[in-house]
Amino acid sequence: MVARETVVILDYGSQYTRLIARRVRELHVYAEILPWTAPAARIVTLKPRGIILSGGPSSVYDAGAPTLPDYAPALGVPLLGICYGMQLLVQSLGGRVEPGVEREYGPARARISEPDVPLFAGLPASLAVWMSHGDQIAELPPGFAALARSQNGVLAAAGNPERRIYGLQFHPEVVHTPRGMDILRRFLFDICGCEGDWTADTVIAATVARIREQVGEGGVVCGLSGGVDSAVTAALLQRALGERLTCIFVDTGLLRQNEVAQVEVVFRQTLGTRLVIVDAAARFLGALAGVTDPERKRHIIGEQFIRVFEEEARRLEDTRFLAQGTIYPDVIESAGDAGAQRIKSHHNVGGLPADMGLELVEPLRELFKDEVRTVGLALGLPENLIWRHPFPGPGLAVRILGEVTPERVALLQAADAIFLAELRAAGLYRQTAQAFAVLLPVRSVGVMGDGRTYAHVLALRAVTTDDFMTADWARLPADLLARVSLRIVNEVPGINRVVYDISSKPPATIEWE
C-alpha cells in the first residue's frame, strides 16, 4: 500500500521491528517494513520521507554481518538508526564500533548533551530509556556529534543534524522508554516533514481504490469466518464493488456453538450482505479423519476451503477472485516476509493449494489487528462484531489436539460456550483479546459420584494483547475460573479436569496448534 507519505523500516532482525512500525503508524504515518536486502528500486517507488534502520542480533564488525544499502544515505532523506541500526550508520559512514566494556541490557538513564537538536527539542535533560546492546561506539564519523550518554558514559545517541542522520543506542519504540514516542514524533514530523495522513478514512479510500483496480469489472467471492478480519474485508469489498460481491460462509463442522445462526443474523439481516451458507461439515470432517499433525490439518482445511470457494464461484457469473481476511501477523508468522522464520502455516497464507483457480484479494494484508478494528468502526460495522474475539479459519480443528472427530468437536463446542458465556457474564470479555478452550489428547483419572472416571482434559486460554504479535496471559479471577471449571465438568460429559494456560507469546503462540 503506497500512502501519500511513507517511512520505510529496514529490518535487520530485531524482535522489535514490528513494534517500530506500530509506533510509527500510531502517529498516523504509514510505515512499511522491508528486509535490508530490498532492492533500491523498491525503496524509490515508495518515495519515503525517511528511513529507519532497526536493531538486530549481529555485530557490525563480524564477517557477513548485514550492511547499510548504498541507497540509504544517497537518497538524501532523514535516517534514524536504532541499536544495531545506529552502529551500522556509524561504521558505514566512517566511524568505529567495538565490543563494549560495559554491556547495557534493560533500564538505563540517558543524559542529553545537545538538547537543541530537533530529535530531542523540548525533552528533559535526563531520560529513562531501555538498552539492549553489547557493542558500543568507539569513534564517530566525520560531521557527527555525541548527543546523549548513558550513566555508564556509553554513547546513547549521536547524529549529524545537517544531514538529518541520527542514531539511538536505546529503543524508543518500547514502553520502557517513556518519552520514546516523543522522540519518534520529532523524527517523523520535525525532521522528516510528515503531516500524519495515515488515518482510517485514508486507509479506506486507498484500499477501495486498490480493490477496484485489481478486480476491474469482475466479481469476487469473500470467505467469511464470522470474525472481525473477514467482516472488515467484506465491508471494504462491498463499498468497492457493491453487488459484484458474494460472501460465502462455510459450515465446516468445526465452528463454535450456534456460529452459523449468529453469522447469518449479522451479515444477511443486519448488514444486508449477499450471503451463501455452504454445509460442508461431512466433507471437512471426512478429510481430517485420522490426521493428528497440526500442519497437515491446516493444509487439508485450507485446500478444502479453496475447493468449496472454487465450486461456488463457478456458479456465479464472471467471478475469478477470492477475498480473504489475511492480516499482517498472519503473513509474518507464515514467513511471508523475507528472513522470518515460519511459526505455523496460516490457512490463508501457508495452506493454499498451488493449483488454486482463483486470484487472491487481501485488503487487510498490511494491517495489524487494532488497525483492522479501527477501519471496521469507521466503516460502520457494529461494535459487538468488531470486538468479537478472533476465531481461526481452521476452527476447532486446531483447538483439538490430536485427531478431530465429531464426538470431540461436540465436547469442545459445549465447553467453549460455557467459558465464553461466563466471561461475558463477568464483564471480562472485552478485557481479554482472545479466549477459548482446547481439548487435549490426554485423559486423566477423576472421581464422580464415588466412582472412578478416566476422561478428557480441557485447557482454558485467555490472553491480552493489542496487535497479536505478542500477548500475555489474562489474569482472570480465581472464582471465575472455578465457576467455569465446575460448570464444564458437571455439564459436559467426558471432561473431568480443567487447567488454565499461563503462557505468554512468546515463547508460546496464542493458539495451541
Short mmCIF file of C-alpha atoms in Angstrom, two decimals:
data_model
loop_
_atom_site.label_atom_id
_atom_site.label_comp_id
_atom_site.label_asym_id
_atom_site.label_seq_id
_atom_site.Cartn_x
_atom_site.Cartn_y
_atom_site.Cartn_z
CA MET A 1 0.00 0.00 0.00
CA VAL A 2 1.56 3.29 -1.07
CA ALA A 3 0.45 6.15 1.18
CA ARG A 4 0.97 9.81 0.40
CA GLU A 5 3.75 9.83 2.98
CA THR A 6 5.68 6.70 3.86
CA VAL A 7 8.52 5.85 6.20
CA VAL A 8 10.48 2.71 5.33
CA ILE A 9 11.78 0.48 8.11
CA LEU A 10 14.71 -1.69 7.05
CA ASP A 11 14.63 -4.88 9.09
CA TYR A 12 17.90 -6.22 10.48
CA GLY A 13 16.29 -8.98 12.51
CA SER A 14 15.24 -7.16 15.67
CA GLN A 15 12.48 -8.59 17.84
CA TYR A 16 11.15 -5.03 17.96
CA THR A 17 10.95 -4.26 14.23
CA ARG A 18 7.18 -4.75 14.04
CA LEU A 19 6.78 -2.67 17.17
CA ILE A 20 8.62 0.21 15.48
CA ALA A 21 6.11 0.02 12.62
CA ARG A 22 3.18 0.03 15.03
CA ARG A 23 4.52 3.06 16.88
CA VAL A 24 5.03 4.99 13.65
CA ARG A 25 1.50 4.12 12.49
CA GLU A 26 0.10 5.17 15.87
CA LEU A 27 1.45 8.61 14.97
CA HIS A 28 -0.60 8.39 11.73
CA VAL A 29 2.36 7.90 9.42
CA TYR A 30 2.38 4.84 7.18
CA ALA A 31 5.36 2.58 7.85
CA GLU A 32 6.39 -0.28 5.61
CA ILE A 33 8.83 -2.95 6.77
CA LEU A 34 11.25 -4.26 4.18
CA PRO A 35 14.29 -6.52 4.55
CA TRP A 36 17.62 -4.71 4.50
CA THR A 37 18.33 -6.59 1.25
CA ALA A 38 15.38 -4.94 -0.53
CA PRO A 39 16.41 -3.54 -3.93
CA ALA A 40 16.84 0.19 -4.34
CA ALA A 41 14.07 0.30 -6.96
CA ARG A 42 11.55 -0.90 -4.38
CA ILE A 43 12.53 1.86 -1.95
CA VAL A 44 12.49 4.55 -4.63
CA THR A 45 8.98 3.51 -5.68
CA LEU A 46 7.73 4.21 -2.16
CA LYS A 47 9.21 7.75 -2.17
CA PRO A 48 9.95 7.57 1.58
CA ARG A 49 10.00 10.65 3.74
CA GLY A 50 12.55 8.89 5.93
CA ILE A 51 14.21 5.54 6.62
CA ILE A 52 14.52 3.81 9.99
CA LEU A 53 17.13 1.10 10.49
CA SER A 54 16.02 -1.49 13.04
CA GLY A 55 18.10 -3.22 15.65
CA GLY A 56 19.38 -6.75 15.19
CA PRO A 57 21.39 -9.57 16.77
CA SER A 58 24.58 -9.11 14.69
CA SER A 59 27.76 -7.16 15.36
CA VAL A 60 28.67 -4.76 12.56
CA TYR A 61 32.34 -5.77 12.61
CA ASP A 62 31.62 -9.51 12.09
CA ALA A 63 32.23 -11.12 8.71
CA GLY A 64 28.97 -11.48 6.84
CA ALA A 65 27.08 -9.04 9.06
CA PRO A 66 24.15 -7.18 7.41
CA THR A 67 25.24 -3.96 5.78
CA LEU A 68 23.89 -0.50 5.03
CA PRO A 69 22.49 -0.33 1.47
CA ASP A 70 24.21 2.31 -0.64
CA TYR A 71 20.90 3.96 -1.47
CA ALA A 72 20.10 4.76 2.18
CA PRO A 73 22.44 7.75 2.58
CA ALA A 74 22.38 8.51 -1.15
CA LEU A 75 18.63 9.27 -1.22
CA GLY A 76 19.15 12.29 0.99
CA VAL A 77 16.14 11.51 3.21
CA PRO A 78 16.41 11.52 7.01
CA LEU A 79 17.84 8.38 8.58
CA LEU A 80 17.28 7.04 12.09
CA GLY A 81 19.31 4.06 13.27
CA ILE A 82 18.15 2.17 16.36
CA CYS A 83 20.65 0.00 18.28
CA TYR A 84 22.30 -2.12 15.54
CA GLY A 85 20.97 0.44 13.07
CA MET A 86 22.91 3.18 14.84
CA GLN A 87 26.09 1.12 14.91
CA LEU A 88 25.65 0.36 11.22
CA LEU A 89 25.34 4.05 10.36
CA VAL A 90 28.45 4.85 12.36
CA GLN A 91 30.55 2.03 10.89
CA SER A 92 29.38 2.64 7.33
CA LEU A 93 29.93 6.42 7.39
CA GLY A 94 33.50 6.34 8.70
CA GLY A 95 33.25 5.72 12.45
CA ARG A 96 34.19 2.69 14.50
CA VAL A 97 32.24 0.17 16.61
CA GLU A 98 33.85 -2.25 19.05
CA PRO A 99 32.79 -4.76 21.73
CA GLY A 100 31.61 -2.93 24.80
CA VAL A 101 33.36 -2.97 28.14
CA GLU A 102 30.09 -2.01 29.82
CA ARG A 103 27.24 -4.04 28.32
CA GLU A 104 23.83 -2.48 28.87
CA TYR A 105 20.61 -4.50 28.96
CA GLY A 106 17.39 -3.21 30.46
CA PRO A 107 16.52 0.12 32.10
CA ALA A 108 19.05 2.96 31.99
CA ARG A 109 19.28 6.76 32.05
CA ALA A 110 20.39 8.82 29.08
CA ARG A 111 21.64 12.34 29.70
CA ILE A 112 21.15 14.61 26.69
CA SER A 113 24.19 16.75 25.96
CA GLU A 114 22.73 18.55 22.90
CA PRO A 115 19.16 19.47 23.89
CA ASP A 116 18.62 21.82 20.94
CA VAL A 117 18.89 19.26 18.15
CA PRO A 118 15.47 18.56 16.56
CA LEU A 119 15.38 14.94 17.80
CA PHE A 120 15.41 15.99 21.46
CA ALA A 121 13.97 19.51 21.36
CA GLY A 122 11.89 20.25 24.45
CA LEU A 123 12.66 16.95 26.20
CA PRO A 124 14.11 16.68 29.73
CA ALA A 125 17.89 16.58 30.10
CA SER A 126 17.71 13.08 31.57
CA LEU A 127 15.57 10.33 30.05
CA ALA A 128 14.61 6.86 31.22
CA VAL A 129 15.45 4.51 28.34
CA TRP A 130 15.63 0.79 27.51
CA MET A 131 19.01 -0.52 26.41
CA SER A 132 19.84 -3.84 24.77
CA HIS A 133 23.40 -3.89 23.43
CA GLY A 134 26.85 -5.33 23.98
CA ASP A 135 28.75 -3.27 21.37
CA GLN A 136 29.43 0.44 21.61
CA ILE A 137 30.56 3.38 19.50
CA ALA A 138 34.31 3.95 19.82
CA GLU A 139 34.67 6.72 17.20
CA LEU A 140 32.07 8.85 15.44
CA PRO A 141 32.09 9.53 11.68
CA PRO A 142 33.11 12.97 10.40
CA GLY A 143 30.39 15.53 10.99
CA PHE A 144 28.71 13.54 13.75
CA ALA A 145 28.33 14.73 17.32
CA ALA A 146 27.59 12.92 20.57
CA LEU A 147 24.02 13.83 21.59
CA ALA A 148 23.49 11.74 24.73
CA ARG A 149 25.34 9.34 27.02
CA SER A 150 24.20 6.70 29.49
CA GLN A 151 25.06 6.74 33.19
CA ASN A 152 28.00 4.47 32.29
CA GLY A 153 29.39 7.08 29.91
CA VAL A 154 28.44 4.98 26.87
CA LEU A 155 27.25 6.88 23.81
CA ALA A 156 23.44 6.68 23.82
CA ALA A 157 22.68 8.96 20.86
CA ALA A 158 24.63 10.61 18.07
CA GLY A 159 23.88 12.40 14.86
CA ASN A 160 24.64 14.76 12.05
CA PRO A 161 21.73 17.24 12.17
CA GLU A 162 22.86 18.93 8.94
CA ARG A 163 22.47 15.66 7.02
CA ARG A 164 19.42 14.70 9.13
CA ILE A 165 21.05 11.42 10.22
CA TYR A 166 20.56 10.25 13.79
CA GLY A 167 21.32 7.14 15.82
CA LEU A 168 19.90 5.88 19.11
CA GLN A 169 21.59 3.16 21.13
CA PHE A 170 18.36 2.66 23.11
CA HIS A 171 14.91 1.56 21.91
CA PRO A 172 12.40 4.43 21.65
CA GLU A 173 9.64 2.06 20.47
CA VAL A 174 9.23 0.12 23.74
CA VAL A 175 7.07 1.27 26.65
CA HIS A 176 10.13 1.10 28.91
CA THR A 177 11.36 4.27 27.17
CA PRO A 178 8.53 6.56 28.39
CA ARG A 179 9.42 9.51 26.12
CA GLY A 180 10.19 7.27 23.16
CA MET A 181 7.04 8.29 21.28
CA ASP A 182 8.06 11.94 21.65
CA ILE A 183 11.42 11.13 20.07
CA LEU A 184 9.76 9.26 17.19
CA ARG A 185 7.28 12.13 16.79
CA ARG A 186 10.12 14.61 16.44
CA PHE A 187 11.85 12.41 13.87
CA LEU A 188 8.70 11.93 11.80
CA PHE A 189 7.27 15.44 11.90
CA ASP A 190 10.13 17.84 12.66
CA ILE A 191 12.89 16.03 10.76
CA CYS A 192 11.10 14.05 8.02
CA GLY A 193 8.38 16.66 7.49
CA CYS A 194 5.48 14.22 7.75
CA GLU A 195 1.98 15.53 8.36
CA GLY A 196 0.26 12.36 9.62
CA ASP A 197 -2.18 11.27 6.89
CA TRP A 198 -2.40 7.58 7.88
CA THR A 199 -5.97 7.56 9.25
CA ALA A 200 -8.88 5.15 8.97
CA ASP A 201 -10.52 7.31 6.30
CA THR A 202 -7.40 7.44 4.12
CA VAL A 203 -6.84 3.70 4.57
CA ILE A 204 -10.42 3.02 3.46
CA ALA A 205 -10.15 5.29 0.44
CA ALA A 206 -6.82 3.82 -0.67
CA THR A 207 -7.97 0.25 -0.12
CA VAL A 208 -11.24 0.71 -2.02
CA ALA A 209 -9.32 2.20 -4.94
CA ARG A 210 -6.82 -0.67 -4.88
CA ILE A 211 -9.62 -3.28 -4.85
CA ARG A 212 -11.31 -1.66 -7.85
CA GLU A 213 -8.02 -1.52 -9.73
CA GLN A 214 -7.24 -5.19 -9.06
CA VAL A 215 -10.70 -6.60 -9.71
CA GLY A 216 -11.77 -4.44 -12.62
CA GLU A 217 -15.28 -5.39 -13.73
CA GLY A 218 -15.18 -8.93 -12.32
CA GLY A 219 -16.91 -10.47 -9.35
CA VAL A 220 -15.44 -11.56 -6.01
CA VAL A 221 -16.29 -14.26 -3.51
CA CYS A 222 -15.30 -13.45 0.05
CA GLY A 223 -14.69 -16.18 2.59
CA LEU A 224 -16.40 -15.25 5.85
CA SER A 225 -15.36 -16.79 9.14
CA GLY A 226 -17.62 -14.72 11.38
CA GLY A 227 -14.63 -12.87 12.84
CA VAL A 228 -13.62 -9.23 12.57
CA ASP A 229 -10.95 -9.69 9.85
CA SER A 230 -13.24 -11.26 7.28
CA ALA A 231 -16.09 -8.92 8.28
CA VAL A 232 -13.99 -5.80 7.63
CA THR A 233 -12.73 -7.37 4.40
CA ALA A 234 -16.33 -7.91 3.30
CA ALA A 235 -17.33 -4.36 4.24
CA LEU A 236 -14.44 -2.89 2.21
CA LEU A 237 -15.32 -5.08 -0.78
CA GLN A 238 -18.98 -4.16 -0.54
CA ARG A 239 -18.06 -0.48 -0.61
CA ALA A 240 -15.78 -1.05 -3.58
CA LEU A 241 -17.86 -3.49 -5.63
CA GLY A 242 -21.45 -3.45 -4.43
CA GLU A 243 -23.49 -6.27 -5.98
CA ARG A 244 -20.41 -7.88 -7.51
CA LEU A 245 -19.52 -9.26 -4.07
CA THR A 246 -20.80 -12.61 -2.81
CA CYS A 247 -19.86 -13.68 0.71
CA ILE A 248 -19.53 -17.39 1.39
CA PHE A 249 -19.71 -18.85 4.86
CA VAL A 250 -18.63 -22.47 5.01
CA ASP A 251 -20.04 -24.59 7.79
CA THR A 252 -17.05 -26.86 8.27
CA GLY A 253 -18.47 -28.70 11.25
CA LEU A 254 -15.59 -27.12 13.19
CA LEU A 255 -17.34 -23.94 14.30
CA ARG A 256 -18.28 -22.63 17.71
CA GLN A 257 -21.68 -23.43 19.12
CA ASN A 258 -24.53 -21.69 17.18
CA GLU A 259 -21.98 -19.99 14.91
CA VAL A 260 -23.96 -20.43 11.69
CA ALA A 261 -27.09 -18.75 13.05
CA GLN A 262 -25.09 -15.85 14.51
CA VAL A 263 -23.23 -15.20 11.25
CA GLU A 264 -26.47 -15.28 9.27
CA VAL A 265 -28.08 -12.67 11.53
CA VAL A 266 -25.10 -10.30 11.39
CA PHE A 267 -24.24 -10.48 7.71
CA ARG A 268 -27.52 -11.17 5.98
CA GLN A 269 -30.07 -9.44 8.19
CA THR A 270 -28.03 -6.65 9.80
CA LEU A 271 -25.51 -5.75 7.08
CA GLY A 272 -27.56 -6.81 4.05
CA THR A 273 -24.69 -8.83 2.60
CA ARG A 274 -25.35 -11.28 -0.22
CA LEU A 275 -24.52 -14.43 1.72
CA VAL A 276 -24.24 -18.07 0.70
CA ILE A 277 -24.03 -20.65 3.51
CA VAL A 278 -22.47 -23.96 2.47
CA ASP A 279 -22.95 -27.04 4.65
CA ALA A 280 -19.65 -28.89 4.22
CA ALA A 281 -19.28 -30.48 7.66
CA ALA A 282 -19.16 -34.05 6.38
CA ARG A 283 -16.60 -33.06 3.76
CA PHE A 284 -14.18 -31.43 6.21
CA LEU A 285 -14.51 -33.99 8.98
CA GLY A 286 -14.05 -36.80 6.47
CA ALA A 287 -10.85 -35.23 5.12
CA LEU A 288 -9.49 -34.86 8.66
CA ALA A 289 -10.20 -38.41 9.75
CA GLY A 290 -7.10 -39.98 11.27
CA VAL A 291 -4.96 -36.82 10.92
CA THR A 292 -3.11 -35.64 14.03
CA ASP A 293 -0.30 -33.40 12.73
CA PRO A 294 -1.32 -29.72 13.14
CA GLU A 295 0.39 -28.51 9.95
CA ARG A 296 -1.29 -31.29 7.98
CA LYS A 297 -4.65 -30.28 9.45
CA ARG A 298 -4.13 -26.69 8.33
CA HIS A 299 -3.18 -27.70 4.81
CA ILE A 300 -6.15 -30.05 4.48
CA ILE A 301 -8.57 -27.42 5.73
CA GLY A 302 -7.02 -24.72 3.53
CA GLU A 303 -7.39 -26.89 0.45
CA GLN A 304 -10.97 -27.87 1.26
CA PHE A 305 -11.88 -24.21 1.75
CA ILE A 306 -10.45 -23.30 -1.64
CA ARG A 307 -12.26 -26.15 -3.38
CA VAL A 308 -15.57 -25.03 -1.87
CA PHE A 309 -14.94 -21.43 -2.92
CA GLU A 310 -13.99 -22.53 -6.43
CA GLU A 311 -17.17 -24.57 -6.76
CA GLU A 312 -19.32 -21.70 -5.53
CA ALA A 313 -17.52 -19.19 -7.77
CA ARG A 314 -18.28 -21.35 -10.83
CA ARG A 315 -21.97 -20.89 -10.07
CA LEU A 316 -21.53 -17.13 -10.32
CA GLU A 317 -21.04 -15.12 -13.48
CA ASP A 318 -17.55 -13.68 -14.17
CA THR A 319 -16.13 -14.42 -10.73
CA ARG A 320 -12.43 -15.24 -10.56
CA PHE A 321 -11.33 -13.54 -7.33
CA LEU A 322 -11.28 -14.82 -3.75
CA ALA A 323 -11.08 -12.30 -0.91
CA GLN A 324 -9.63 -13.28 2.47
CA GLY A 325 -9.19 -11.52 5.79
CA THR A 326 -5.43 -12.10 5.96
CA ILE A 327 -3.74 -9.58 8.28
CA TYR A 328 -0.11 -8.69 8.87
CA PRO A 329 0.57 -11.07 11.81
CA ASP A 330 -0.72 -13.97 9.65
CA VAL A 331 1.83 -13.10 6.98
CA ILE A 332 4.70 -12.70 9.45
CA GLU A 333 4.08 -15.99 11.29
CA SER A 334 3.76 -17.82 7.99
CA ALA A 335 7.17 -16.45 6.92
CA GLY A 336 5.61 -14.25 4.30
CA ASP A 337 8.31 -11.61 4.71
CA ALA A 338 11.98 -12.13 3.93
CA GLY A 339 14.08 -13.53 6.72
CA ALA A 340 11.22 -14.52 9.00
CA GLN A 341 11.05 -17.98 10.50
CA ARG A 342 7.87 -19.96 9.90
CA ILE A 343 5.97 -20.31 13.15
CA LYS A 344 2.94 -22.03 11.64
CA SER A 345 1.09 -22.07 8.37
CA HIS A 346 -1.83 -19.72 8.41
CA HIS A 347 -4.64 -21.26 6.40
CA ASN A 348 -4.79 -18.12 4.24
CA VAL A 349 -1.03 -17.96 3.67
CA GLY A 350 0.74 -21.28 4.01
CA GLY A 351 -2.17 -23.61 3.42
CA LEU A 352 -3.33 -22.66 -0.08
CA PRO A 353 -3.10 -25.23 -2.87
CA ALA A 354 -0.70 -24.45 -5.70
CA ASP A 355 -3.34 -25.08 -8.37
CA MET A 356 -5.90 -22.69 -6.90
CA GLY A 357 -8.15 -21.38 -9.66
CA LEU A 358 -8.95 -18.03 -8.04
CA GLU A 359 -6.85 -14.89 -7.72
CA LEU A 360 -6.46 -13.60 -4.18
CA VAL A 361 -7.70 -10.23 -2.92
CA GLU A 362 -6.34 -9.41 0.55
CA PRO A 363 -7.21 -5.82 1.52
CA LEU A 364 -6.00 -6.14 5.13
CA ARG A 365 -2.70 -7.86 4.45
CA GLU A 366 -0.64 -4.89 5.70
CA LEU A 367 -2.71 -4.04 8.79
CA PHE A 368 -2.34 -5.01 12.42
CA LYS A 369 -5.41 -6.22 14.33
CA ASP A 370 -6.00 -2.94 16.13
CA GLU A 371 -5.86 -1.09 12.80
CA VAL A 372 -8.40 -3.53 11.34
CA ARG A 373 -10.79 -2.76 14.18
CA THR A 374 -10.35 0.99 13.71
CA VAL A 375 -11.15 0.63 10.00
CA GLY A 376 -14.17 -1.53 10.81
CA LEU A 377 -15.61 1.06 13.16
CA ALA A 378 -15.08 3.77 10.53
CA LEU A 379 -16.98 1.58 8.05
CA GLY A 380 -19.94 1.47 10.44
CA LEU A 381 -19.73 -2.17 11.50
CA PRO A 382 -21.42 -2.94 14.84
CA GLU A 383 -19.17 -2.85 17.90
CA ASN A 384 -20.16 -6.34 19.06
CA LEU A 385 -18.79 -7.67 15.78
CA ILE A 386 -15.67 -5.50 15.80
CA TRP A 387 -14.72 -6.60 19.30
CA ARG A 388 -15.57 -10.25 18.83
CA HIS A 389 -12.63 -12.46 19.68
CA PRO A 390 -10.70 -13.85 16.70
CA PHE A 391 -11.52 -17.36 15.57
CA PRO A 392 -9.01 -19.27 13.45
CA GLY A 393 -10.03 -20.25 9.93
CA PRO A 394 -9.30 -23.94 10.63
CA GLY A 395 -11.73 -23.57 13.52
CA LEU A 396 -11.83 -26.09 16.33
CA ALA A 397 -9.55 -28.42 14.39
CA VAL A 398 -6.54 -26.53 15.77
CA ARG A 399 -8.06 -26.44 19.26
CA ILE A 400 -8.48 -30.20 19.30
CA LEU A 401 -5.02 -31.63 19.77
CA GLY A 402 -4.81 -34.99 18.07
CA GLU A 403 -7.47 -36.50 15.83
CA VAL A 404 -10.59 -34.46 15.04
CA THR A 405 -13.81 -36.46 15.39
CA PRO A 406 -17.46 -35.36 15.56
CA GLU A 407 -17.59 -36.51 19.19
CA ARG A 408 -14.53 -34.47 20.20
CA VAL A 409 -15.86 -31.43 18.33
CA ALA A 410 -19.14 -31.64 20.26
CA LEU A 411 -17.26 -31.82 23.58
CA LEU A 412 -15.19 -28.76 22.77
CA GLN A 413 -18.14 -26.75 21.45
CA ALA A 414 -20.04 -27.24 24.69
CA ALA A 415 -17.09 -26.45 26.96
CA ASP A 416 -16.02 -23.42 24.93
CA ALA A 417 -19.55 -21.98 25.02
CA ILE A 418 -19.61 -22.22 28.82
CA PHE A 419 -16.25 -20.43 29.11
CA LEU A 420 -17.27 -17.55 26.85
CA ALA A 421 -20.69 -17.21 28.49
CA GLU A 422 -19.14 -16.92 31.96
CA LEU A 423 -16.54 -14.47 30.67
CA ARG A 424 -19.29 -12.24 29.29
CA ALA A 425 -21.38 -12.55 32.45
CA ALA A 426 -18.38 -11.39 34.49
CA GLY A 427 -17.92 -8.36 32.20
CA LEU A 428 -14.45 -9.51 31.19
CA TYR A 429 -14.95 -10.42 27.54
CA ARG A 430 -13.73 -7.03 26.27
CA GLN A 431 -10.83 -7.07 28.74
CA THR A 432 -9.45 -10.15 27.02
CA ALA A 433 -8.34 -10.12 23.40
CA GLN A 434 -8.93 -13.82 22.80
CA ALA A 435 -10.32 -16.61 24.98
CA PHE A 436 -11.11 -20.20 24.14
CA ALA A 437 -10.95 -23.83 25.25
CA VAL A 438 -8.55 -26.51 23.98
CA LEU A 439 -9.26 -30.24 24.09
CA LEU A 440 -6.08 -32.13 24.93
CA PRO A 441 -5.11 -35.58 23.62
CA VAL A 442 -4.78 -36.95 27.14
CA ARG A 443 -7.13 -38.40 29.70
CA SER A 444 -6.89 -38.21 33.46
CA VAL A 445 -8.31 -40.11 36.40
CA GLY A 446 -11.10 -38.48 38.31
CA VAL A 447 -13.85 -39.24 40.81
CA MET A 448 -17.53 -38.57 40.18
CA GLY A 449 -20.32 -39.95 42.32
CA ASP A 450 -17.88 -42.11 44.29
CA GLY A 451 -16.85 -43.76 41.04
CA ARG A 452 -13.60 -43.67 39.11
CA THR A 453 -13.57 -41.76 35.82
CA TYR A 454 -11.00 -41.68 33.07
CA ALA A 455 -11.94 -38.71 30.91
CA HIS A 456 -10.66 -35.84 28.79
CA VAL A 457 -8.56 -32.90 30.00
CA LEU A 458 -9.58 -29.41 28.83
CA ALA A 459 -7.33 -26.33 28.84
CA LEU A 460 -8.63 -22.77 29.03
CA ARG A 461 -6.70 -19.99 27.29
CA ALA A 462 -7.25 -16.23 27.63
CA VAL A 463 -4.81 -13.52 26.56
CA THR A 464 -4.45 -9.76 26.48
CA THR A 465 -2.80 -8.04 23.51
CA ASP A 466 -3.10 -5.06 21.17
CA ASP A 467 -1.60 -6.43 17.99
CA PHE A 468 -1.47 -10.25 18.43
CA MET A 469 2.26 -10.19 17.67
CA THR A 470 2.93 -10.53 21.40
CA ALA A 471 0.44 -11.46 24.11
CA ASP A 472 0.26 -12.02 27.85
CA TRP A 473 -1.98 -14.48 29.67
CA ALA A 474 -5.04 -12.86 31.19
CA ARG A 475 -5.13 -12.73 34.98
CA LEU A 476 -8.73 -13.93 35.27
CA PRO A 477 -10.24 -14.02 38.79
CA ALA A 478 -9.86 -17.35 40.55
CA ASP A 479 -13.56 -17.51 41.39
CA LEU A 480 -14.44 -17.10 37.70
CA LEU A 481 -12.10 -19.92 36.70
CA ALA A 482 -13.52 -22.08 39.48
CA ARG A 483 -17.06 -21.43 38.27
CA VAL A 484 -16.13 -22.24 34.65
CA SER A 485 -14.38 -25.45 35.70
CA LEU A 486 -17.31 -26.56 37.86
CA ARG A 487 -19.82 -25.97 35.10
CA ILE A 488 -17.74 -27.77 32.47
CA VAL A 489 -17.14 -30.94 34.50
CA ASN A 490 -20.80 -31.00 35.56
CA GLU A 491 -22.40 -30.13 32.22
CA VAL A 492 -20.07 -31.67 29.63
CA PRO A 493 -19.93 -35.46 29.98
CA GLY A 494 -16.49 -36.77 29.07
CA ILE A 495 -14.41 -33.99 30.69
CA ASN A 496 -13.22 -34.40 34.27
CA ARG A 497 -10.30 -31.98 34.53
CA VAL A 498 -9.83 -28.31 33.55
CA VAL A 499 -6.48 -26.47 33.51
CA TYR A 500 -5.59 -22.82 32.78
CA ASP A 501 -2.79 -21.83 30.37
CA ILE A 502 -0.46 -19.18 31.86
CA SER A 503 1.98 -18.94 28.93
CA SER A 504 2.78 -15.66 27.18
CA LYS A 505 3.58 -15.12 23.50
CA PRO A 506 6.49 -15.56 23.06
CA PRO A 507 7.53 -18.21 23.95
CA ALA A 508 4.15 -19.81 23.24
CA THR A 509 1.76 -18.88 20.45
CA ILE A 510 -1.80 -17.82 21.20
CA GLU A 511 -3.36 -20.89 19.62
CA TRP A 512 -2.03 -24.28 20.71
CA GLU A 513 -1.59 -25.63 17.17
#
